[in-house]
PDB file of C-alpha atoms in Angstrom:
ATOM      1  CA  MET A  25      23.559  -0.607  81.880  1.00  0.00           C
ATOM      2  CA  LYS A  26      25.225  -0.328  85.286  1.00  0.00           C
ATOM      3  CA  ARG A  27      23.431  -3.452  86.556  1.00  0.00           C
ATOM      4  CA  LEU A  28      24.543  -5.436  83.499  1.00  0.00           C
ATOM      5  CA  LEU A  29      28.242  -4.367  83.988  1.00  0.00           C
ATOM      6  CA  LEU A  30      27.880  -5.295  87.695  1.00  0.00           C
ATOM      7  CA  THR A  31      26.477  -8.716  86.895  1.00  0.00           C
ATOM      8  CA  ILE A  32      29.182  -9.429  84.271  1.00  0.00           C
ATOM      9  CA  THR A  33      31.923  -8.351  86.718  1.00  0.00           C
ATOM     10  CA  LEU A  34      30.656 -10.508  89.516  1.00  0.00           C
ATOM     11  CA  ILE A  35      30.421 -13.621  87.235  1.00  0.00           C
ATOM     12  CA  ALA A  36      33.948 -12.853  85.875  1.00  0.00           C
ATOM     13  CA  VAL A  37      35.350 -12.700  89.428  1.00  0.00           C
ATOM     14  CA  PHE A  38      33.676 -16.100  90.249  1.00  0.00           C
ATOM     15  CA  ALA A  39      34.967 -17.525  86.905  1.00  0.00           C
ATOM     16  CA  SER A  40      38.607 -16.409  87.639  1.00  0.00           C
ATOM     17  CA  ALA A  41      38.433 -18.128  90.901  1.00  0.00           C
ATOM     18  CA  GLY A  42      37.826 -21.502  89.384  1.00  0.00           C
ATOM     19  CA  SER A  43      40.130 -23.739  87.568  1.00  0.00           C
ATOM     20  CA  ALA A  44      42.050 -22.564  84.460  1.00  0.00           C
ATOM     21  CA  GLN A  45      40.504 -24.979  82.063  1.00  0.00           C
ATOM     22  CA  ASP A  46      39.876 -24.042  78.552  1.00  0.00           C
ATOM     23  CA  PHE A  47      36.120 -23.630  77.958  1.00  0.00           C
ATOM     24  CA  GLY A  48      34.341 -22.487  74.790  1.00  0.00           C
ATOM     25  CA  PHE A  49      33.102 -23.556  71.346  1.00  0.00           C
ATOM     26  CA  LYS A  50      34.854 -24.698  68.235  1.00  0.00           C
ATOM     27  CA  LYS A  51      34.001 -25.048  64.511  1.00  0.00           C
ATOM     28  CA  LYS A  52      31.430 -27.862  63.874  1.00  0.00           C
ATOM     29  CA  ASP A  53      30.148 -27.984  67.513  1.00  0.00           C
ATOM     30  CA  ILE A  54      26.447 -28.677  67.624  1.00  0.00           C
ATOM     31  CA  PHE A  55      24.375 -27.433  70.579  1.00  0.00           C
ATOM     32  CA  LEU A  56      20.937 -27.708  72.038  1.00  0.00           C
ATOM     33  CA  GLU A  57      19.557 -24.671  74.069  1.00  0.00           C
ATOM     34  CA  ALA A  58      16.413 -24.065  76.068  1.00  0.00           C
ATOM     35  CA  SER A  59      15.564 -20.684  77.601  1.00  0.00           C
ATOM     36  CA  ILE A  60      12.741 -19.638  79.830  1.00  0.00           C
ATOM     37  CA  GLN A  61      11.285 -16.260  80.729  1.00  0.00           C
ATOM     38  CA  THR A  62       8.656 -15.794  83.437  1.00  0.00           C
ATOM     39  CA  SER A  63       7.131 -12.680  85.190  1.00  0.00           C
ATOM     40  CA  VAL A  64       4.311 -11.844  87.473  1.00  0.00           C
ATOM     41  CA  VAL A  65       3.243  -8.217  87.786  1.00  0.00           C
ATOM     42  CA  ARG A  66       0.637  -6.838  90.241  1.00  0.00           C
ATOM     43  CA  ASP A  67      -0.840  -3.384  89.746  1.00  0.00           C
ATOM     44  CA  LYS A  68      -1.364  -1.809  93.141  1.00  0.00           C
ATOM     45  CA  SER A  69      -3.842   0.668  91.884  1.00  0.00           C
ATOM     46  CA  THR A  70      -6.254  -1.610  90.027  1.00  0.00           C
ATOM     47  CA  LEU A  71      -5.254  -4.891  91.783  1.00  0.00           C
ATOM     48  CA  ASP A  72      -4.845  -6.551  88.407  1.00  0.00           C
ATOM     49  CA  ARG A  73      -2.380  -9.487  88.216  1.00  0.00           C
ATOM     50  CA  THR A  74      -0.563 -10.335  84.962  1.00  0.00           C
ATOM     51  CA  ALA A  75       1.491 -13.604  84.714  1.00  0.00           C
ATOM     52  CA  SER A  76       3.471 -14.605  81.627  1.00  0.00           C
ATOM     53  CA  PHE A  77       5.604 -17.548  80.603  1.00  0.00           C
ATOM     54  CA  ASN A  78       7.877 -17.991  77.446  1.00  0.00           C
ATOM     55  CA  PHE A  79       9.816 -21.059  76.407  1.00  0.00           C
ATOM     56  CA  VAL A  80      12.383 -20.905  73.641  1.00  0.00           C
ATOM     57  CA  PRO A  81      14.169 -24.083  72.352  1.00  0.00           C
ATOM     58  CA  LYS A  82      17.079 -23.788  69.876  1.00  0.00           C
ATOM     59  CA  VAL A  83      19.405 -25.953  67.956  1.00  0.00           C
ATOM     60  CA  GLY A  84      22.482 -24.669  66.218  1.00  0.00           C
ATOM     61  CA  THR A  85      25.971 -25.449  64.814  1.00  0.00           C
ATOM     62  CA  PHE A  86      29.143 -23.419  64.734  1.00  0.00           C
ATOM     63  CA  LEU A  87      30.547 -22.464  61.251  1.00  0.00           C
ATOM     64  CA  SER A  88      33.652 -21.118  62.902  1.00  0.00           C
ATOM     65  CA  ASP A  89      34.968 -20.903  66.485  1.00  0.00           C
ATOM     66  CA  HIS A  90      33.027 -17.681  67.070  1.00  0.00           C
ATOM     67  CA  PHE A  91      29.941 -17.709  64.690  1.00  0.00           C
ATOM     68  CA  ALA A  92      26.992 -20.010  64.850  1.00  0.00           C
ATOM     69  CA  VAL A  93      23.660 -20.379  63.069  1.00  0.00           C
ATOM     70  CA  GLY A  94      20.616 -22.413  63.873  1.00  0.00           C
ATOM     71  CA  LEU A  95      16.756 -22.860  64.147  1.00  0.00           C
ATOM     72  CA  ALA A  96      14.663 -21.585  67.015  1.00  0.00           C
ATOM     73  CA  ALA A  97      10.966 -21.862  68.091  1.00  0.00           C
ATOM     74  CA  GLY A  98       9.066 -19.890  70.749  1.00  0.00           C
ATOM     75  CA  PHE A  99       5.936 -20.673  72.865  1.00  0.00           C
ATOM     76  CA  GLY A 100       4.423 -18.190  75.186  1.00  0.00           C
ATOM     77  CA  ASN A 101       1.302 -17.312  77.138  1.00  0.00           C
ATOM     78  CA  GLY A 102      -0.012 -14.681  79.335  1.00  0.00           C
ATOM     79  CA  ASN A 103      -2.971 -14.125  81.559  1.00  0.00           C
ATOM     80  CA  THR A 104      -4.404 -10.840  83.113  1.00  0.00           C
ATOM     81  CA  GLU A 105      -7.186 -10.958  85.641  1.00  0.00           C
ATOM     82  CA  GLY A 106      -8.578  -8.623  88.233  1.00  0.00           C
ATOM     83  CA  ARG A 107      -8.023  -8.993  92.004  1.00  0.00           C
ATOM     84  CA  PRO A 108     -10.156  -9.647  93.884  1.00  0.00           C
ATOM     85  CA  ARG A 109     -12.341 -11.519  91.367  1.00  0.00           C
ATOM     86  CA  THR A 110     -15.626  -9.800  90.511  1.00  0.00           C
ATOM     87  CA  ILE A 111     -18.877 -11.385  89.165  1.00  0.00           C
ATOM     88  CA  ALA A 112     -17.957 -10.242  85.751  1.00  0.00           C
ATOM     89  CA  GLU A 113     -14.689 -12.177  85.848  1.00  0.00           C
ATOM     90  CA  ASP A 114     -12.919 -10.006  83.337  1.00  0.00           C
ATOM     91  CA  ARG A 115      -9.872 -11.671  81.974  1.00  0.00           C
ATOM     92  CA  GLN A 116      -7.401 -11.284  79.123  1.00  0.00           C
ATOM     93  CA  LYS A 117      -5.503 -14.228  77.608  1.00  0.00           C
ATOM     94  CA  LEU A 118      -2.503 -13.993  75.231  1.00  0.00           C
ATOM     95  CA  LYS A 119      -0.840 -16.793  73.315  1.00  0.00           C
ATOM     96  CA  THR A 120       2.324 -16.446  71.105  1.00  0.00           C
ATOM     97  CA  PHE A 121       4.226 -18.669  68.731  1.00  0.00           C
ATOM     98  CA  ASP A 122       7.518 -18.118  66.855  1.00  0.00           C
ATOM     99  CA  VAL A 123       9.587 -20.192  64.409  1.00  0.00           C
ATOM    100  CA  GLY A 124      12.649 -18.924  62.587  1.00  0.00           C
ATOM    101  CA  THR A 125      16.436 -18.825  62.165  1.00  0.00           C
ATOM    102  CA  PHE A 126      19.173 -17.101  64.114  1.00  0.00           C
ATOM    103  CA  GLY A 127      22.894 -16.176  63.840  1.00  0.00           C
ATOM    104  CA  ARG A 128      25.112 -15.716  66.823  1.00  0.00           C
ATOM    105  CA  TYR A 129      28.660 -14.162  67.160  1.00  0.00           C
ATOM    106  CA  TYR A 130      30.807 -14.605  70.270  1.00  0.00           C
ATOM    107  CA  PHE A 131      32.906 -11.419  70.296  1.00  0.00           C
ATOM    108  CA  LEU A 132      34.722 -11.495  73.796  1.00  0.00           C
ATOM    109  CA  GLU A 133      35.875 -13.673  76.546  1.00  0.00           C
ATOM    110  CA  ILE A 134      35.700 -12.583  80.209  1.00  0.00           C
ATOM    111  CA  GLY A 135      37.668 -15.111  82.217  1.00  0.00           C
ATOM    112  CA  SER A 136      37.799 -18.666  80.963  1.00  0.00           C
ATOM    113  CA  ARG A 137      34.088 -19.531  81.462  1.00  0.00           C
ATOM    114  CA  LEU A 138      32.064 -16.355  80.471  1.00  0.00           C
ATOM    115  CA  LYS A 139      31.364 -15.940  76.701  1.00  0.00           C
ATOM    116  CA  PRO A 140      29.310 -12.897  75.689  1.00  0.00           C
ATOM    117  CA  TYR A 141      27.686 -12.806  72.316  1.00  0.00           C
ATOM    118  CA  THR A 142      25.278 -10.852  69.948  1.00  0.00           C
ATOM    119  CA  GLU A 143      22.342 -12.536  68.302  1.00  0.00           C
ATOM    120  CA  LEU A 144      20.240 -11.771  65.297  1.00  0.00           C
ATOM    121  CA  ALA A 145      16.897 -13.614  64.736  1.00  0.00           C
ATOM    122  CA  VAL A 146      14.328 -13.532  61.908  1.00  0.00           C
ATOM    123  CA  GLY A 147      11.153 -15.594  61.847  1.00  0.00           C
ATOM    124  CA  TYR A 148       7.326 -15.967  61.662  1.00  0.00           C
ATOM    125  CA  HIS A 149       5.355 -14.592  64.651  1.00  0.00           C
ATOM    126  CA  LEU A 150       1.853 -15.466  65.658  1.00  0.00           C
ATOM    127  CA  ILE A 151      -0.197 -13.641  68.453  1.00  0.00           C
ATOM    128  CA  ARG A 152      -3.727 -14.526  69.656  1.00  0.00           C
ATOM    129  CA  GLN A 153      -5.308 -12.294  72.279  1.00  0.00           C
ATOM    130  CA  GLU A 154      -8.685 -13.083  73.872  1.00  0.00           C
ATOM    131  CA  GLN A 155     -10.948 -10.898  76.080  1.00  0.00           C
ATOM    132  CA  TRP A 156     -13.118 -13.023  78.418  1.00  0.00           C
ATOM    133  CA  GLN A 157     -16.066 -12.187  80.664  1.00  0.00           C
ATOM    134  CA  GLN A 158     -18.221 -14.597  82.637  1.00  0.00           C
ATOM    135  CA  SER A 159     -16.474 -17.494  81.020  1.00  0.00           C
ATOM    136  CA  LYS A 160     -17.329 -16.312  77.457  1.00  0.00           C
ATOM    137  CA  ILE A 161     -15.013 -14.760  74.834  1.00  0.00           C
ATOM    138  CA  LEU A 162     -16.087 -11.216  74.123  1.00  0.00           C
ATOM    139  CA  SER A 163     -13.464 -10.462  71.393  1.00  0.00           C
ATOM    140  CA  GLU A 164     -10.435 -12.040  69.756  1.00  0.00           C
ATOM    141  CA  TYR A 165      -7.414 -10.673  67.863  1.00  0.00           C
ATOM    142  CA  ARG A 166      -5.114 -12.707  65.667  1.00  0.00           C
ATOM    143  CA  MET A 167      -1.828 -11.170  64.553  1.00  0.00           C
ATOM    144  CA  LYS A 168       0.700 -12.728  62.260  1.00  0.00           C
ATOM    145  CA  GLY A 169       3.663 -11.496  60.431  1.00  0.00           C
ATOM    146  CA  VAL A 170       7.551 -11.444  60.344  1.00  0.00           C
ATOM    147  CA  LEU A 171       9.648 -10.320  63.281  1.00  0.00           C
ATOM    148  CA  ALA A 172      13.351  -9.569  63.300  1.00  0.00           C
ATOM    149  CA  LYS A 173      15.201  -8.791  66.462  1.00  0.00           C
ATOM    150  CA  ALA A 174      18.769  -8.298  67.745  1.00  0.00           C
ATOM    151  CA  GLY A 175      19.860  -9.191  71.261  1.00  0.00           C
ATOM    152  CA  ILE A 176      22.828  -9.503  73.587  1.00  0.00           C
ATOM    153  CA  GLY A 177      23.618 -12.336  75.930  1.00  0.00           C
ATOM    154  CA  ALA A 178      26.287 -14.577  77.480  1.00  0.00           C
ATOM    155  CA  ASN A 179      27.078 -18.254  78.128  1.00  0.00           C
ATOM    156  CA  PHE A 180      28.662 -19.159  81.542  1.00  0.00           C
ATOM    157  CA  PHE A 181      30.386 -22.697  81.345  1.00  0.00           C
ATOM    158  CA  LEU A 182      29.750 -25.046  84.245  1.00  0.00           C
ATOM    159  CA  ASP A 183      31.701 -27.741  82.365  1.00  0.00           C
ATOM    160  CA  LYS A 184      33.044 -28.298  78.854  1.00  0.00           C
ATOM    161  CA  GLY A 185      29.681 -29.707  77.689  1.00  0.00           C
ATOM    162  CA  ILE A 186      27.120 -27.527  79.609  1.00  0.00           C
ATOM    163  CA  ALA A 187      26.604 -23.770  80.210  1.00  0.00           C
ATOM    164  CA  LEU A 188      24.102 -21.416  81.644  1.00  0.00           C
ATOM    165  CA  ASN A 189      22.597 -18.981  79.193  1.00  0.00           C
ATOM    166  CA  PHE A 190      21.083 -15.545  79.608  1.00  0.00           C
ATOM    167  CA  LEU A 191      19.809 -13.350  76.657  1.00  0.00           C
ATOM    168  CA  TYR A 192      18.195  -9.983  76.243  1.00  0.00           C
ATOM    169  CA  PRO A 193      16.349 -10.918  73.042  1.00  0.00           C
ATOM    170  CA  ASN A 194      14.744  -7.579  72.072  1.00  0.00           C
ATOM    171  CA  PHE A 195      17.392  -4.945  72.219  1.00  0.00           C
ATOM    172  CA  LEU A 196      16.345  -3.908  68.776  1.00  0.00           C
ATOM    173  CA  SER A 197      13.316  -5.194  66.901  1.00  0.00           C
ATOM    174  CA  TYR A 198      11.328  -4.780  63.760  1.00  0.00           C
ATOM    175  CA  HIS A 199       8.008  -6.484  62.900  1.00  0.00           C
ATOM    176  CA  THR A 200       5.202  -6.349  60.299  1.00  0.00           C
ATOM    177  CA  PHE A 201       1.869  -7.677  61.251  1.00  0.00           C
ATOM    178  CA  SER A 202      -1.462  -8.531  59.807  1.00  0.00           C
ATOM    179  CA  THR A 203      -4.435  -8.273  62.339  1.00  0.00           C
ATOM    180  CA  VAL A 204      -7.920  -9.879  62.091  1.00  0.00           C
ATOM    181  CA  HIS A 205     -10.626  -9.124  64.654  1.00  0.00           C
ATOM    182  CA  ASN A 206     -13.100 -12.030  65.604  1.00  0.00           C
ATOM    183  CA  GLY A 207     -12.050 -14.093  62.536  1.00  0.00           C
ATOM    184  CA  ASP A 208     -13.599 -11.501  60.160  1.00  0.00           C
ATOM    185  CA  ASN A 209     -11.309 -10.965  57.221  1.00  0.00           C
ATOM    186  CA  SER A 210     -13.098  -7.611  56.477  1.00  0.00           C
ATOM    187  CA  THR A 211     -11.460  -6.234  59.626  1.00  0.00           C
ATOM    188  CA  ARG A 212      -7.901  -7.069  58.468  1.00  0.00           C
ATOM    189  CA  SER A 213      -5.259  -4.316  58.909  1.00  0.00           C
ATOM    190  CA  SER A 214      -1.548  -4.221  58.578  1.00  0.00           C
ATOM    191  CA  SER A 215       1.064  -2.480  60.630  1.00  0.00           C
ATOM    192  CA  SER A 216       4.882  -2.325  61.076  1.00  0.00           C
ATOM    193  CA  GLU A 217       7.000  -1.159  63.931  1.00  0.00           C
ATOM    194  CA  PHE A 218      10.790  -0.610  64.649  1.00  0.00           C
ATOM    195  CA  LYS A 219      11.592  -0.517  68.322  1.00  0.00           C
ATOM    196  CA  THR A 220      14.752   0.078  70.459  1.00  0.00           C
ATOM    197  CA  ASN A 221      14.578  -1.215  73.981  1.00  0.00           C
ATOM    198  CA  PHE A 222      17.677   0.035  75.846  1.00  0.00           C
ATOM    199  CA  ASN A 223      15.689  -0.155  79.213  1.00  0.00           C
ATOM    200  CA  VAL A 224      16.045  -3.963  79.258  1.00  0.00           C
ATOM    201  CA  PHE A 225      19.074  -3.457  81.558  1.00  0.00           C
ATOM    202  CA  ASN A 226      16.957  -1.663  84.118  1.00  0.00           C
ATOM    203  CA  ASN A 227      15.091  -4.853  85.106  1.00  0.00           C
ATOM    204  CA  PHE A 228      17.423  -7.872  84.667  1.00  0.00           C
ATOM    205  CA  LEU A 229      15.026 -10.541  85.890  1.00  0.00           C
ATOM    206  CA  ARG A 230      11.963  -9.490  83.872  1.00  0.00           C
ATOM    207  CA  SER A 231      13.907  -8.720  80.608  1.00  0.00           C
ATOM    208  CA  ALA A 232      16.303 -11.591  80.249  1.00  0.00           C
ATOM    209  CA  GLN A 233      15.727 -15.137  79.171  1.00  0.00           C
ATOM    210  CA  PHE A 234      17.533 -17.771  81.324  1.00  0.00           C
ATOM    211  CA  GLY A 235      18.306 -21.297  80.232  1.00  0.00           C
ATOM    212  CA  VAL A 236      20.787 -24.049  79.694  1.00  0.00           C
ATOM    213  CA  ILE A 237      22.973 -24.838  76.573  1.00  0.00           C
ATOM    214  CA  LEU A 238      24.347 -28.370  75.882  1.00  0.00           C
ATOM    215  CA  ILE A 239      27.190 -29.001  73.492  1.00  0.00           C
ATOM    216  CA  LEU A 240      26.919 -32.325  71.695  1.00  0.00           C
TER     217      LEU A 240
END
């Protein structure tokens, strides 16, 4: 939390040093947004290396000066492999896909350019995980279900029509999943989970999605 407050304070100081133009949203504004999240993690004990990438495009419209609704999609992949490579070539691959709706409420103004918001999203979630060895798939899991999540973020306006965006998307989350192993429906199982993730503030770069928002 301290890191988040420090980040917001620094941006606010920078914003106040700029011009005093009026930046923000208004009713009936339409926006396009694209956020990206990447990470590379190396385990020093096992030498494993895990890389992940997520891309989230959104389109929305403002029903009032502070409240917006819209549609969102998400595409992600991850890859875990041992270092140094062994003859076995053990590897895990992960692919994700999301599609759904979201609502966003802008609740505060910090300076003239920084606009914090909260966001609630609900949608369909698909995960495919593969275990590889010697260039062959040993096992495969497919998970699909409904995912609801709440996040907190902010836009920093560079100009009246463009802003930077950062979002912690999984501050709170709930999902229900149906899982199938190796395409065999007899292995189907169901699960649900509610999660709070207050530790997102401890690692700003790994937890947040960064992107750009364009106002049409």
